CSV table of C-alpha atoms in Angstrom, one decimal:
chain,number,residue,atom,x,y,z
A,1,MET,CA,-3.9,10.2,21.8
A,2,GLY,CA,-5.9,12.5,24.0
A,3,ALA,CA,-5.7,13.5,27.6
A,4,ASN,CA,-4.9,9.9,28.7
A,5,GLN,CA,-2.0,9.1,26.6
A,6,ALA,CA,-1.5,5.4,27.6
A,7,VAL,CA,-3.3,3.4,24.9
A,8,ALA,CA,-3.3,-0.4,25.0
A,9,GLY,CA,-3.2,-2.5,21.9
A,10,ASP,CA,-6.3,-3.9,20.4
A,11,GLY,CA,-6.1,-7.2,22.4
A,12,ASP,CA,-5.1,-9.3,19.3
A,13,ARG,CA,-1.3,-9.1,19.6
A,14,ARG,CA,-0.8,-12.9,19.5
A,15,LEU,CA,-1.9,-15.4,16.9
A,16,GLY,CA,-4.9,-17.3,18.2
A,17,ARG,CA,-5.0,-21.1,18.4
A,18,ARG,CA,-7.8,-21.2,15.9
A,19,ALA,CA,-5.7,-19.4,13.3
A,20,LEU,CA,-2.7,-21.7,13.9
A,21,LEU,CA,-4.8,-24.8,13.4
A,22,VAL,CA,-7.2,-23.7,10.7
A,23,GLY,CA,-5.3,-25.2,7.8
A,24,GLY,CA,-4.4,-28.6,9.2
A,25,ALA,CA,-7.5,-29.2,11.3
A,26,ALA,CA,-10.0,-28.2,8.6
A,27,ALA,CA,-8.4,-30.3,6.0
A,28,ALA,CA,-7.8,-33.4,8.2
A,29,ALA,CA,-11.1,-33.5,10.0
A,30,GLY,CA,-13.3,-32.3,7.1
A,31,THR,CA,-15.8,-31.0,9.7
A,32,VAL,CA,-14.8,-27.4,10.1
A,33,ALA,CA,-16.7,-25.2,7.7
A,34,LEU,CA,-15.2,-21.7,7.6
A,35,THR,CA,-16.6,-18.9,5.4
A,36,ARG,CA,-14.5,-17.1,2.8
A,37,ASP,CA,-14.5,-14.0,5.1
A,38,GLU,CA,-13.3,-16.0,8.1
A,39,LEU,CA,-10.5,-17.6,6.1
A,40,SER,CA,-9.4,-14.3,4.7
A,41,ARG,CA,-9.2,-12.8,8.2
A,42,LEU,CA,-7.3,-15.8,9.6
A,43,TYR,CA,-4.9,-16.1,6.6
A,44,TRP,CA,-3.4,-12.6,7.2
A,45,ARG,CA,-2.8,-13.4,10.8
A,46,LEU,CA,-0.6,-16.4,10.1
A,47,PRO,CA,3.1,-16.0,10.8
A,48,GLY,CA,5.1,-14.8,7.8
A,49,VAL,CA,2.1,-13.8,5.7
A,50,ARG,CA,2.3,-10.3,4.4
A,51,LYS,CA,0.7,-8.6,1.4
A,52,ALA,CA,3.3,-7.1,-0.9
A,53,ARG,CA,4.1,-3.5,0.0
A,54,VAL,CA,6.2,-0.8,-1.8
A,55,ALA,CA,8.7,0.6,0.7
A,56,GLY,CA,7.8,4.1,1.6
A,57,ALA,CA,4.5,4.1,-0.3
A,58,VAL,CA,1.7,6.4,1.1
A,59,ASP,CA,-2.1,6.3,0.7
A,60,PHE,CA,-2.5,10.1,0.6
A,61,ARG,CA,-0.6,12.0,-2.1
A,62,GLY,CA,1.9,14.5,-0.6
A,63,ALA,CA,2.1,12.7,2.8
A,64,ARG,CA,5.6,12.0,4.2
A,65,TRP,CA,6.2,8.3,5.2
A,66,VAL,CA,7.7,7.6,8.6
A,67,ALA,CA,7.1,4.0,9.7
A,68,ALA,CA,5.6,3.2,13.1
A,69,SER,CA,6.9,0.2,15.0
A,70,PRO,CA,5.3,-3.0,13.8
A,71,ALA,CA,4.4,-3.7,17.5
A,72,ASN,CA,1.9,-0.8,17.3
A,73,TYR,CA,-0.3,-2.1,14.5
A,74,ARG,CA,-1.4,-5.4,13.0
A,75,THR,CA,-0.8,-6.3,9.3
A,76,ALA,CA,-4.0,-6.8,7.4
A,77,ASP,CA,-5.5,-6.4,3.9
A,78,ARG,CA,-8.2,-3.8,4.5
A,79,PRO,CA,-10.9,-3.3,3.2
A,80,SER,CA,-10.8,-6.9,1.9
A,81,ASP,CA,-10.7,-8.4,5.4
A,82,TYR,CA,-12.1,-5.5,7.5
A,83,PRO,CA,-14.4,-3.0,5.9
A,84,VAL,CA,-13.4,0.6,6.7
A,85,ASP,CA,-16.3,2.9,7.7
A,86,ARG,CA,-14.9,5.4,10.2
A,87,VAL,CA,-12.4,8.1,10.5
A,88,VAL,CA,-11.3,8.8,14.1
A,89,VAL,CA,-10.0,12.3,15.0
A,90,HIS,CA,-7.3,12.5,17.7
A,91,VAL,CA,-5.1,15.1,19.3
A,92,THR,CA,-1.5,14.2,20.2
A,93,GLN,CA,-1.3,16.0,23.6
A,94,GLY,CA,2.2,17.0,22.6
A,95,GLY,CA,4.4,18.0,19.7
A,96,TYR,CA,4.8,16.3,16.4
A,97,ALA,CA,8.3,14.9,17.2
A,98,SER,CA,7.1,13.4,20.5
A,99,ALA,CA,4.2,11.7,18.8
A,100,VAL,CA,6.4,10.2,16.1
A,101,LYS,CA,8.8,9.0,18.8
A,102,ALA,CA,5.9,7.4,20.7
A,103,PHE,CA,4.6,5.6,17.6
A,104,GLN,CA,8.0,4.3,16.8
A,105,ASP,CA,8.4,2.9,20.3
A,106,PRO,CA,7.3,-0.8,20.4
A,107,ALA,CA,6.5,-0.4,24.1
A,108,HIS,CA,4.0,2.3,23.4
A,109,GLN,CA,1.4,-0.2,22.0
A,110,ALA,CA,-0.3,2.4,19.9
A,111,ALA,CA,-0.1,4.3,16.7
A,112,ALA,CA,-2.3,6.2,14.3
A,113,HIS,CA,-2.3,6.0,10.5
A,114,TYR,CA,-1.6,9.7,10.1
A,115,ILE,CA,-0.4,12.8,12.0
A,116,VAL,CA,-1.3,16.3,10.8
A,117,ARG,CA,1.1,19.0,11.9
A,118,GLN,CA,0.1,22.6,12.8
A,119,ASP,CA,1.7,23.8,9.6
A,120,GLY,CA,-0.5,21.4,7.6
A,121,ARG,CA,2.1,18.8,6.7
A,122,ILE,CA,0.9,15.2,6.8
A,123,THR,CA,2.9,12.2,7.9
A,124,GLN,CA,1.7,8.6,7.4
A,125,LEU,CA,3.0,6.0,9.8
A,126,VAL,CA,0.8,3.0,9.2
A,127,ARG,CA,-0.7,1.9,5.8
A,128,GLU,CA,-4.5,2.1,5.6
A,129,LEU,CA,-4.3,-1.6,4.7
A,130,ASP,CA,-3.2,-2.3,8.3
A,131,VAL,CA,-5.0,-2.1,11.7
A,132,ALA,CA,-3.4,0.6,13.7
A,133,PHE,CA,-3.9,0.5,17.5
A,134,HIS,CA,-5.3,4.0,18.0
A,135,ALA,CA,-8.8,3.8,19.2
A,136,GLY,CA,-8.6,1.7,22.3
A,137,ASN,CA,-11.3,-0.6,21.0
A,138,ARG,CA,-10.5,-3.6,18.8
A,139,SER,CA,-13.6,-3.4,16.6
A,140,TYR,CA,-13.0,0.3,16.0
A,141,ASN,CA,-9.4,-0.2,15.2
A,142,GLU,CA,-10.3,-2.7,12.6
A,143,ARG,CA,-12.9,-0.5,10.9
A,144,SER,CA,-11.3,2.9,11.1
A,145,VAL,CA,-8.5,5.2,10.0
A,146,GLY,CA,-6.9,7.2,12.8
A,147,ILE,CA,-5.7,10.8,12.3
A,148,GLU,CA,-3.7,12.5,15.0
A,149,HIS,CA,-3.4,16.3,15.1
A,150,GLU,CA,-0.4,18.1,16.7
A,151,GLY,CA,-1.3,20.0,19.8
A,152,PHE,CA,-3.2,20.0,23.1
A,153,VAL,CA,-7.0,19.7,23.7
A,154,ASP,CA,-7.1,22.8,26.0
A,155,ARG,CA,-5.3,25.1,23.5
A,156,PRO,CA,-7.6,26.2,20.7
A,157,GLU,CA,-4.8,28.1,19.1
A,158,ASP,CA,-3.1,24.8,18.3
A,159,PHE,CA,-5.8,24.0,15.7
A,160,THR,CA,-4.6,26.2,12.9
A,161,ASP,CA,-6.2,27.1,9.6
A,162,ALA,CA,-3.5,25.0,7.9
A,163,MET,CA,-4.2,22.0,10.1
A,164,TYR,CA,-8.0,22.1,9.5
A,165,ALA,CA,-7.5,22.5,5.7
A,166,ALA,CA,-5.0,19.7,5.4
A,167,SER,CA,-6.9,17.3,7.7
A,168,ALA,CA,-10.1,18.0,5.8
A,169,ARG,CA,-8.4,17.1,2.5
A,170,LEU,CA,-7.2,13.9,4.1
A,171,THR,CA,-10.5,12.9,5.6
A,172,ALA,CA,-12.4,13.7,2.3
A,173,ALA,CA,-10.0,11.4,0.4
A,174,ILE,CA,-10.5,8.6,3.0
A,175,CYS,CA,-14.3,8.9,2.8
A,176,ARG,CA,-14.2,8.9,-1.0
A,177,ARG,CA,-11.8,5.9,-1.1
A,178,TYR,CA,-14.1,3.7,1.2
A,179,GLY,CA,-17.5,5.1,0.1
A,180,MET,CA,-18.2,6.7,3.5
A,181,ALA,CA,-20.8,9.3,4.0
A,182,VAL,CA,-19.3,12.6,5.2
A,183,ASP,CA,-21.2,13.0,8.4
A,184,ARG,CA,-20.6,12.8,12.2
A,185,GLU,CA,-21.6,9.1,12.3
A,186,HIS,CA,-18.6,8.2,10.1
A,187,VAL,CA,-16.2,11.0,11.2
A,188,ILE,CA,-15.9,10.8,14.9
A,189,GLY,CA,-13.7,12.0,17.8
A,190,HIS,CA,-11.6,9.6,19.9
A,191,ALA,CA,-13.8,10.5,22.9
A,192,GLU,CA,-16.8,9.0,21.0
A,193,VAL,CA,-15.3,5.5,20.6
A,194,PRO,CA,-17.1,3.1,22.9
A,195,GLY,CA,-15.2,2.2,26.0
A,196,THR,CA,-12.5,4.9,25.7
A,197,ASP,CA,-11.4,7.1,28.5
A,198,HIS,CA,-9.9,9.7,26.2
A,199,THR,CA,-11.2,13.2,25.7
A,200,ASP,CA,-9.7,14.3,22.4
A,201,PRO,CA,-10.2,16.2,20.2
A,202,GLY,CA,-11.9,18.1,23.0
A,203,GLU,CA,-14.3,21.1,23.2
A,204,HIS,CA,-12.1,23.4,21.2
A,205,TRP,CA,-12.1,21.3,18.1
A,206,ASP,CA,-14.5,23.1,15.7
A,207,TRP,CA,-16.6,20.2,14.3
A,208,GLU,CA,-18.9,22.4,12.3
A,209,ARG,CA,-16.0,24.1,10.6
A,210,TYR,CA,-14.2,20.9,10.0
A,211,MET,CA,-17.1,18.9,8.5
A,212,GLY,CA,-17.9,21.9,6.3
A,213,LEU,CA,-14.4,21.8,5.0
A,214,VAL,CA,-14.5,18.0,4.4
A,215,ARG,CA,-17.7,18.3,2.5
A,216,ARG,CA,-16.5,21.2,0.3
A,217,VAL,CA,-13.3,19.3,-0.5
A,218,GLY,CA,-15.3,16.2,-1.3
A,219,GLN,CA,-17.5,18.1,-3.7
A,220,ALA,CA,-14.7,19.8,-5.5
C-alpha cells in the first residue's frame, strides 16, 4: 500500500456501454468487426459471467486463502485476456491483520493478490486470474501480480529473513508461471508504477538481496 494508503480502483468499476452492446449490436448491424482478443476481454466483463473457480483454491502452494472483497478486484481470465508480465512489490504500512481488514472492506477500493507476513507466512486474497486494484494504474493492474509485505517502509527491521525468503519463492513461482525474466524490469516496486504517489517498498527494501534470492530459487 505504501506511505499513501488511499488507493483508488483501476477506473473500470462499471461495465462500459460497448461491452453491454457488443453482442446485439455486432450481430444486428453486421458492421462491427471485433478481434478475438477484444471479444475475450469484453466477455469476462459482462454481468454474471465468471470462470469456474474452486472455493478456497490458491495459486501458490502453501498459501492461506482469505478472500478480499469483490469490490476491490475485477474478475478476469488472466493470462488469456490480459498477459501478465510484472510483479509489483508493496509494503502494507501496518500490520497483517489491518491489511487483511482493509482488503476485505468494499469501501477501500484496493487489494493485492498476496500478503507476506514477517514470519514468512503467505496469504492469498485475490486469484491471479483476476485484476486486483493494487497499483493505482489500470494498465499495471491488468498486467501484474501485487505482493504486499507486512511492515513499514521506514523500519528496516520489519523486512525479516523469513519474509525475504518466502516472498522470493513466491515471486520466482510467478515469474516461472508467466515466463517472466527475473530482473528489475519485471519485478518492480509500487513507487515505480507510472503515475503513482506511493513510496513503497522504500529505501530499506534490499533489492540486491531480494533479486538474488529470487534468481537462486528460480534456478533450483
